XYZ file of C-alpha atoms in Angstrom:
560
model
C -5.595 -19.446 -12.606
C -3.616 -21.994 -10.580
C -0.335 -23.164 -12.055
C -0.357 -26.482 -10.187
C 0.114 -29.249 -12.746
C -0.524 -32.294 -10.564
C -3.553 -31.692 -8.323
C -4.073 -33.546 -5.061
C -6.854 -35.549 -6.681
C -4.309 -37.161 -9.030
C -2.603 -38.957 -6.171
C -3.879 -42.371 -5.104
C -5.115 -42.765 -1.519
C -2.184 -43.152 0.840
C 0.333 -41.853 -1.686
C 2.064 -38.484 -1.309
C 0.955 -35.858 -3.777
C 3.355 -35.053 -6.614
C 4.025 -31.340 -6.513
C 4.533 -29.028 -9.433
C 8.314 -29.054 -8.952
C 8.307 -32.766 -9.843
C 7.885 -31.674 -13.479
C 11.507 -30.520 -13.219
C 13.205 -32.699 -10.607
C 11.461 -36.088 -10.770
C 11.723 -36.701 -14.502
C 13.865 -39.479 -15.915
C 16.456 -38.989 -18.636
C 17.980 -35.756 -19.829
C 14.951 -33.635 -18.921
C 15.476 -34.440 -15.251
C 19.269 -34.651 -15.517
C 19.704 -31.006 -16.504
C 17.698 -29.265 -13.725
C 19.009 -31.652 -11.058
C 22.595 -31.211 -12.192
C 22.321 -27.426 -12.206
C 20.909 -27.438 -8.672
C 23.645 -29.785 -7.467
C 26.203 -27.304 -8.821
C 25.172 -25.034 -5.925
C 25.943 -27.728 -3.371
C 22.354 -28.928 -2.876
C 22.241 -32.596 -1.927
C 20.089 -35.189 -3.745
C 17.822 -35.408 -0.675
C 16.567 -31.871 -1.346
C 15.396 -33.009 -4.778
C 13.470 -36.024 -3.495
C 9.976 -34.621 -4.110
C 9.622 -32.400 -1.052
C 7.853 -29.018 -1.530
C 9.980 -26.335 -3.158
C 9.330 -22.980 -1.504
C 10.320 -19.876 -3.392
C 11.406 -16.933 -1.275
C 10.431 -13.865 -3.281
C 12.838 -11.158 -2.139
C 12.431 -7.435 -2.865
C 15.764 -6.638 -1.185
C 17.716 -3.672 -2.557
C 20.162 -1.062 -1.349
C 18.005 1.377 -3.292
C 15.114 0.617 -0.933
C 15.830 1.330 2.723
C 12.553 -0.271 3.778
C 13.751 -3.558 2.276
C 17.516 -3.475 2.807
C 17.351 -6.026 5.649
C 15.313 -8.600 3.725
C 18.355 -10.700 2.812
C 18.857 -11.399 6.507
C 15.156 -12.043 6.982
C 15.245 -14.518 4.088
C 17.742 -16.658 6.020
C 15.206 -17.070 8.809
C 12.534 -18.049 6.281
C 14.922 -20.649 4.832
C 15.508 -22.143 8.252
C 11.756 -22.486 8.770
C 11.311 -24.152 5.377
C 14.092 -26.634 6.115
C 12.678 -27.357 9.579
C 9.364 -28.329 7.966
C 11.019 -30.548 5.365
C 10.840 -28.209 2.396
C 13.448 -26.994 -0.075
C 13.882 -23.178 0.014
C 15.059 -21.285 -3.062
C 15.424 -17.521 -2.871
C 14.839 -15.375 -5.961
C 15.027 -11.621 -6.562
C 12.440 -9.378 -8.152
C 12.455 -5.667 -8.893
C 12.435 -3.555 -5.733
C 10.306 -0.422 -5.462
C 11.911 2.270 -3.306
C 9.465 5.105 -2.671
C 11.962 7.911 -1.916
C 14.222 7.339 -4.940
C 12.252 6.042 -7.920
C 11.014 8.350 -10.665
C 8.546 9.295 -11.942
C 6.750 7.344 -9.200
C 6.844 3.799 -7.831
C 3.160 3.390 -8.626
C 4.061 3.259 -12.307
C 6.141 0.135 -11.647
C 3.822 -1.755 -9.277
C 2.398 -3.851 -12.099
C 5.867 -4.441 -13.545
C 6.885 -6.068 -10.254
C 3.632 -8.040 -10.185
C 4.507 -9.394 -13.632
C 8.062 -10.121 -12.468
C 6.728 -12.169 -9.535
C 4.076 -13.949 -11.590
C 6.345 -14.940 -14.450
C 9.185 -16.028 -12.147
C 6.812 -18.361 -10.320
C 5.264 -19.673 -13.533
C 8.608 -20.334 -15.194
C 10.283 -22.157 -12.309
C 9.809 -25.263 -10.108
C 8.071 -23.426 -7.279
C 5.294 -25.109 -5.269
C 4.663 -22.329 -2.769
C 6.081 -18.925 -2.000
C 6.996 -16.673 0.900
C 6.658 -13.043 -0.152
C 9.178 -10.666 1.434
C 7.964 -7.084 1.103
C 8.424 -3.730 2.774
C 8.154 -0.418 0.961
C 4.719 0.810 -0.118
C 4.152 -0.793 -3.521
C 6.103 -4.002 -2.925
C 3.346 -5.528 -0.797
C 0.506 -5.206 -3.318
C 2.886 -6.043 -6.175
C 4.053 -9.381 -4.740
C 0.538 -10.312 -3.631
C -0.824 -9.530 -7.111
C 1.851 -11.653 -8.762
C 1.278 -14.621 -6.468
C -2.493 -14.250 -6.807
C -2.270 -14.487 -10.589
C -0.596 -17.895 -10.149
C -2.803 -18.937 -7.214
C -0.001 -20.718 -5.382
C 0.191 -21.304 -1.629
C 1.666 -18.098 -0.211
C 2.600 -16.308 3.014
C 3.324 -12.585 3.270
C 6.250 -11.518 5.467
C 6.696 -7.768 5.805
C 9.977 -6.092 6.684
C 8.395 -4.065 9.471
C 8.536 -0.379 10.434
C 11.770 1.396 11.301
C 12.502 2.654 14.812
C 10.979 5.916 16.005
C 12.862 9.038 14.992
C 14.066 11.137 17.946
C 15.130 14.740 17.482
C 15.871 17.305 20.216
C 13.277 15.915 22.584
C 10.700 15.408 19.837
C 9.543 12.114 18.374
C 9.288 12.483 14.601
C 7.204 10.378 12.270
C 8.577 9.652 8.794
C 6.706 11.476 6.087
C 4.173 13.145 8.377
C 6.669 15.355 10.194
C 8.593 16.022 6.984
C 5.582 17.978 5.737
C 5.501 19.944 9.003
C 9.260 20.568 9.047
C 9.121 21.763 5.448
C 6.387 24.267 6.306
C 8.408 25.475 9.328
C 11.478 25.935 7.132
C 9.596 27.700 4.319
C 8.121 30.183 6.792
C 11.428 30.793 8.610
C 10.526 29.103 11.891
C 13.548 26.783 11.691
C 16.946 27.203 10.027
C 18.637 25.129 7.327
C 20.907 23.687 10.030
C 17.843 22.630 12.032
C 16.346 20.979 8.961
C 19.613 19.145 8.230
C 19.787 17.866 11.810
C 16.211 16.589 11.620
C 17.027 14.920 8.296
C 19.872 12.977 9.916
C 17.633 11.863 12.788
C 14.551 10.906 10.786
C 15.482 7.440 9.464
C 17.657 5.619 11.991
C 17.191 1.968 11.094
C 16.135 -0.344 8.306
C 12.410 -0.646 7.802
C 9.487 1.226 6.361
C 7.844 4.435 7.585
C 6.958 4.152 11.267
C 3.781 6.172 10.738
C 0.587 4.553 9.474
C 1.724 5.228 5.923
C 1.079 2.974 2.979
C 3.803 0.481 3.936
C 2.459 -0.089 7.456
C -1.100 0.009 6.147
C -0.515 -2.696 3.545
C 1.467 -4.846 6.004
C -1.393 -4.496 8.488
C -4.043 -5.261 5.881
C -2.076 -8.339 4.810
C -2.321 -9.420 8.436
C -6.015 -8.494 8.631
C -6.804 -10.473 5.474
C -5.107 -13.524 6.935
C -2.302 -13.890 4.366
C 0.289 -12.704 6.918
C 0.753 -13.938 10.482
C -0.519 -12.070 13.550
C 1.673 -9.016 14.324
C 3.059 -8.990 10.781
C 2.073 -5.358 10.450
C 3.691 -3.928 13.556
C 6.829 -5.771 14.781
C 9.670 -3.251 14.261
C 12.179 -4.168 11.573
C 15.174 -4.550 13.931
C 13.200 -6.566 16.530
C 14.252 -10.222 16.843
C 10.590 -11.209 16.912
C 10.383 -10.215 13.238
C 12.935 -12.964 12.494
C 10.895 -15.498 14.470
C 7.807 -14.561 12.449
C 9.814 -15.117 9.263
C 10.888 -18.567 10.435
C 7.320 -19.525 11.336
C 6.147 -18.313 7.944
C 8.714 -20.516 6.190
C 7.488 -23.544 8.121
C 3.882 -22.736 7.363
C 4.540 -22.314 3.636
C 5.577 -25.969 3.448
C 2.401 -27.042 5.246
C 0.263 -24.928 2.918
C 1.693 -26.753 -0.085
C 1.081 -30.144 1.502
C -2.490 -29.141 2.342
C -3.026 -27.504 -1.070
C -4.186 -24.212 0.496
C -3.638 -21.618 -2.201
C -3.785 -17.851 -1.884
C -7.327 -17.693 -3.302
C -8.592 -19.828 -0.427
C -7.444 -17.149 2.023
C -8.019 -13.919 0.095
C -11.781 -14.285 -0.280
C -14.525 -11.673 -0.338
C -14.742 -12.032 3.452
C -11.040 -11.149 3.750
C -11.467 -8.016 1.622
C -14.440 -6.918 3.704
C -12.334 -7.290 6.833
C -9.542 -5.253 5.235
C -11.842 -2.309 4.483
C -13.102 -2.201 8.055
C -9.656 -2.599 9.579
C -8.328 0.162 7.330
C -10.899 2.517 8.811
C -10.051 1.457 12.359
C -6.311 2.028 11.929
C -6.622 5.264 9.924
C -4.967 3.509 6.998
C -3.640 4.940 3.769
C -5.842 5.990 0.859
C -3.466 3.998 -1.341
C -5.037 0.821 0.025
C -8.055 1.594 -2.159
C -6.241 1.205 -5.486
C -4.105 -1.693 -4.271
C -6.911 -3.866 -2.913
C -9.084 -3.228 -5.963
C -6.198 -4.412 -8.151
C -5.570 -7.467 -5.975
C -9.245 -8.410 -6.002
C -9.205 -8.163 -9.782
C -6.352 -10.671 -9.971
C -8.319 -13.108 -7.817
C -11.679 -12.590 -9.500
C -13.223 -11.403 -6.215
C -16.336 -9.229 -6.562
C -15.040 -6.091 -4.846
C -15.699 -2.537 -6.047
C -14.821 1.070 -5.224
C -18.278 1.595 -3.720
C -17.583 -1.198 -1.205
C -15.031 1.037 0.484
C -17.746 3.487 1.465
C -20.546 1.010 2.087
C -18.435 -1.264 4.307
C -16.253 1.317 6.013
C -18.661 4.227 6.468
C -19.397 3.705 10.152
C -16.058 2.276 11.284
C -14.390 4.522 13.900
C -10.648 5.148 13.842
C -9.400 3.821 17.172
C -5.624 3.757 16.545
C -4.092 7.065 17.639
C -1.205 7.042 15.170
C 0.367 9.609 12.894
C -0.663 11.003 10.445
C -4.173 10.993 11.927
C -3.091 10.913 15.578
C -0.077 11.122 17.913
C 1.841 7.855 18.219
C 4.031 5.684 15.992
C 4.321 2.001 15.060
C 6.601 1.063 17.979
C 3.896 2.175 20.410
C 1.256 0.379 18.336
C 3.231 -2.868 18.559
C 3.823 -2.455 22.295
C 0.111 -1.809 22.824
C -0.812 -5.173 21.312
C -0.952 -4.428 17.597
C -3.626 -5.337 15.095
C -5.141 -8.299 16.991
C -6.341 -5.821 19.626
C -7.826 -3.529 17.000
C -9.617 -6.422 15.320
C -10.903 -7.713 18.621
C -12.362 -4.294 19.451
C -14.236 -4.121 16.131
C -14.922 -7.869 16.027
C -18.680 -7.253 15.797
C -18.014 -5.742 12.356
C -15.727 -8.495 11.045
C -16.078 -11.843 9.302
C -14.572 -13.871 12.124
C -14.805 -17.136 10.194
C -12.411 -15.840 7.520
C -9.377 -18.087 7.051
C -6.037 -17.296 8.710
C -2.854 -18.455 6.968
C -1.495 -20.168 10.074
C -4.589 -22.375 10.229
C -7.944 -21.764 11.858
C -9.893 -18.539 11.596
C -9.387 -14.849 12.156
C -11.773 -15.072 15.097
C -9.598 -17.695 16.751
C -6.484 -15.607 16.078
C -7.778 -12.515 17.887
C -9.790 -14.191 20.657
C -7.168 -13.718 23.391
C -5.687 -10.379 22.295
C -4.886 -7.992 25.137
C -4.388 -4.237 25.017
C -1.485 -2.749 26.943
C -2.103 0.928 26.173
C -5.593 2.339 25.720
C -4.214 5.675 24.578
C -2.599 4.128 21.510
C -5.442 1.703 20.742
C -8.548 3.432 21.970
C -11.804 1.911 23.120
C -14.847 2.239 20.877
C -16.429 4.828 23.159
C -13.384 7.118 22.813
C -12.458 6.965 19.115
C -9.960 9.235 17.451
C -12.513 9.824 14.664
C -16.118 8.557 14.775
C -16.077 7.777 11.049
C -12.743 6.469 9.846
C -13.621 4.621 6.667
C -12.850 6.017 3.231
C -15.531 8.203 1.713
C -16.306 7.729 -1.976
C -17.449 10.968 -3.587
C -19.318 11.385 -6.875
C -20.743 14.248 -8.875
C -20.219 16.083 -12.120
C -16.549 16.618 -11.227
C -15.985 12.916 -10.481
C -18.525 10.799 -12.419
C -16.541 7.626 -11.758
C -15.666 8.537 -8.189
C -13.081 10.184 -5.956
C -12.039 9.479 -2.377
C -11.276 11.363 0.810
C -9.835 10.112 4.109
C -11.928 11.629 6.918
C -9.534 10.733 9.741
C -6.866 12.947 8.121
C -9.202 15.805 7.116
C -10.288 18.964 8.942
C -13.937 18.563 10.021
C -14.688 22.222 9.250
C -13.700 21.726 5.591
C -15.660 18.554 4.885
C -18.581 20.690 3.777
C -17.079 23.523 1.804
C -17.631 25.767 -1.222
C -14.648 27.589 -2.666
C -13.131 29.206 -5.711
C -10.767 27.005 -7.695
C -7.084 27.819 -8.114
C -5.996 25.549 -10.939
C -2.521 24.135 -11.602
C -2.129 22.377 -14.934
C 0.502 19.912 -13.689
C 2.974 19.289 -10.884
C 5.585 21.580 -12.467
C 3.074 24.426 -12.621
C 2.240 23.854 -8.956
C 5.886 23.986 -7.871
C 6.535 27.101 -9.956
C 3.635 29.174 -8.619
C 2.569 27.934 -5.186
C 4.818 30.375 -3.297
C 4.153 33.347 -5.575
C 3.104 36.204 -3.248
C 0.689 37.396 -5.951
C -1.117 34.049 -6.214
C -4.839 34.847 -6.163
C -5.860 32.557 -3.288
C -7.335 32.855 0.163
C -8.068 30.353 2.919
C -11.395 29.411 1.300
C -9.895 28.666 -2.119
C -9.768 25.084 -3.404
C -6.453 24.016 -4.924
C -6.900 21.922 -8.079
C -4.114 19.859 -9.666
C -4.543 18.366 -13.143
C -2.553 15.779 -15.101
C -1.395 13.762 -12.093
C -3.337 10.577 -12.779
C -2.163 7.157 -14.005
C -1.801 8.238 -17.624
C -1.296 11.951 -17.165
C 1.809 12.077 -15.000
C 2.298 9.141 -15.768
C 1.972 6.772 -12.820
C -0.392 8.648 -10.472
C 2.164 10.191 -8.082
C 1.670 11.103 -4.445
C 1.199 14.741 -5.407
C -2.324 15.135 -4.070
C -1.137 16.684 -0.814
C -0.296 19.959 -2.510
C 1.887 22.300 -0.497
C -0.114 25.218 0.851
C 0.722 28.672 -0.529
C 3.506 30.284 1.466
C 1.570 33.487 1.972
C -1.303 31.560 3.588
C 1.058 29.548 5.796
C 2.436 32.856 7.052
C -1.137 33.856 7.921
C -1.545 30.708 10.028
C -3.581 28.640 7.550
C -2.941 24.949 8.216
C -5.322 23.197 5.800
C -7.213 23.800 2.572
C -9.400 21.657 0.348
C -7.282 20.129 -2.409
C -8.639 18.212 -5.412
C -6.671 16.127 -7.934
C -6.471 12.895 -9.904
C -3.285 12.055 -7.975
C -2.722 9.911 -4.883
C -1.327 11.085 -1.568
C 1.262 9.543 0.688
C -0.112 7.419 3.474
C 1.964 9.572 5.812
C 0.162 12.742 4.689
C -2.789 14.575 6.187
C -5.307 17.239 5.230
C -8.649 17.693 3.483
C -7.484 16.159 0.243
C -9.777 14.765 -2.465
C -7.947 12.149 -4.535
C -8.220 9.747 -7.472
C -10.740 11.939 -9.314
C -11.993 9.802 -12.198
C -11.976 9.919 -15.137
C -8.558 11.518 -14.871
C -7.837 14.836 -16.550
C -5.479 13.395 -19.184
C -8.409 11.377 -20.522
C -10.631 14.438 -20.727
C -12.435 13.863 -17.443
C -14.278 16.871 -15.997
C -11.229 17.720 -13.871
C -9.476 18.743 -17.105
C -12.196 21.319 -17.728
C -11.957 23.229 -14.431
C -10.782 26.841 -14.706
C -9.400 29.160 -12.057
C -12.319 31.068 -10.590
C -14.873 28.253 -10.979
C -16.646 27.331 -7.772
C -16.403 23.769 -6.419
C -18.639 22.264 -3.734
C -17.373 19.488 -1.450
C -20.149 17.865 0.591
C -18.747 14.813 2.359
C -21.976 14.065 4.222
C -23.797 13.788 0.893
C -20.735 12.186 -0.771
C -20.736 14.859 -3.487
C -18.057 16.685 -5.443
C -19.600 19.235 -7.797
C -18.325 21.856 -10.229
C -20.751 24.776 -10.251
C -21.143 25.320 -13.969
C -24.000 24.439 -16.283
C -24.129 21.198 -18.220
C -24.034 23.265 -21.408
C -20.839 25.039 -20.391
C -19.271 21.734 -19.343
C -20.136 20.253 -22.753
C -18.685 23.301 -24.532
C -15.400 22.934 -22.654
C -15.364 19.188 -23.316
C -15.668 19.775 -27.051
C -12.623 22.047 -26.952
C -10.466 19.635 -24.934
C -7.187 18.513 -26.515
C -5.508 15.550 -24.787
C -1.846 15.943 -23.813
C 0.696 13.822 -25.723
C 1.800 10.581 -24.021
C 4.850 10.944 -21.780
C 6.485 7.814 -23.219
C 6.758 6.520 -26.769
C 8.375 3.149 -26.027
C 9.377 0.654 -23.340
C 7.493 -0.166 -20.167
C 6.369 3.449 -19.865
C 4.341 3.142 -23.052
C 3.016 -0.287 -22.032
C 1.884 1.254 -18.749
C 0.102 4.159 -20.457
C -1.649 1.923 -22.962
C -2.536 -1.066 -20.785
C -2.226 -0.524 -17.040
């Protein structure tokens, strides 16, 4: 629901519209005296309180979040743009979600940040907002908060960090960490080698330079039209990122004057475009849960099944880690998302609205590609089918997903014996046991890693492969869980199995030795036991106790 208190229709013809901030700054007597006086205490002149649009700059800056640690500087460029357009910029902080540091998982706090953003906007004289985001969950969180208020909004991402360079190799954050860890665990590299790679991996501010969740969500914000062209790919240290921030500040003022709220941009057409673009870029599986949540805030009719129906035949044409070879710097240099969208334009809603004005079709009309290896042509895709696959069956009655561009084709139709781990601690304790009863055809199953079970649905779905199989040269196995996986990860990993095991979903009933069938072509995930046996196990199920008894943790378990 919009929080605007004085709609455009209330103004007489020829008169400027009174914005929401006028409820604070334009009032006579003590009720106007107090807010004006407090603002003047900061050195703001009376002219800034003359009825011009007040633009909030929602900043997720934090030294605890490397992806976002440069957002204070970026905010200054937004402010300049707001002032250039005749607006009044006011920066405000919200909770920052740093993927590498936060426990138990940042996903648990995404909705907390969304509430922080929503309530800050509602409680203050803000007419429009520029949303500064970077690390994985900050983008959906700030968009969800702004969407709940339905204010004019522009997304400005922090951008990817510079490529990591290590002894002649180019490393991708996240993706190559998994590979380096496997090399270290099997003795192929030393501790000193691992330490040296660690020092080289993250060499600037910014988010993961692979097509992880951060770059995916920044790109999808661009694809949906709520962020400017190239929002998803300009590197964090690049001066062009600052120019984009300035332009976004200017545009935020115009959006308020034109009364173009976030719901007028993030329509069903925009979500359809996002699904198709996600397939084309080999985007993160995390986009599924984030866009479903965002659509819910906006009241857009958008369901899990849409991911499969809309994205099924979209080829992945961006050759980027984790699915491919290159990194975000090369993607930007090749022409970025406008090129991708132009190449799949026959699949897109080209009349969808772009935040800068005009349509998505107009935005991408003149895009040029400067490297056909990084952004491939449609006749030479990285993966013919790049969209998310939604699986169902007696193991996932409410659905599960798999990312085909990151999976091994040979394993996408597979039958194997389950090796069950009751929780993440059990997995860590036993995965390298030389006596673990697994072979290359086994299916690793992780329970109690869903939203309520962990809690927070961690990125634990990419289970480490057993050490003894790594030593035999095994590089991938089918893995099934109610967890998520990092956007930087890869492998034949079935995720988000629903209902989750902590709620007594069928995943909770799987036992080591049961056979599981994965049939991606038929979109099936089946546990090979009888309905009678499944019912018997269900009757004996005892739910685990909640992980939290109070505070936000308990609110999350009970309500999110």
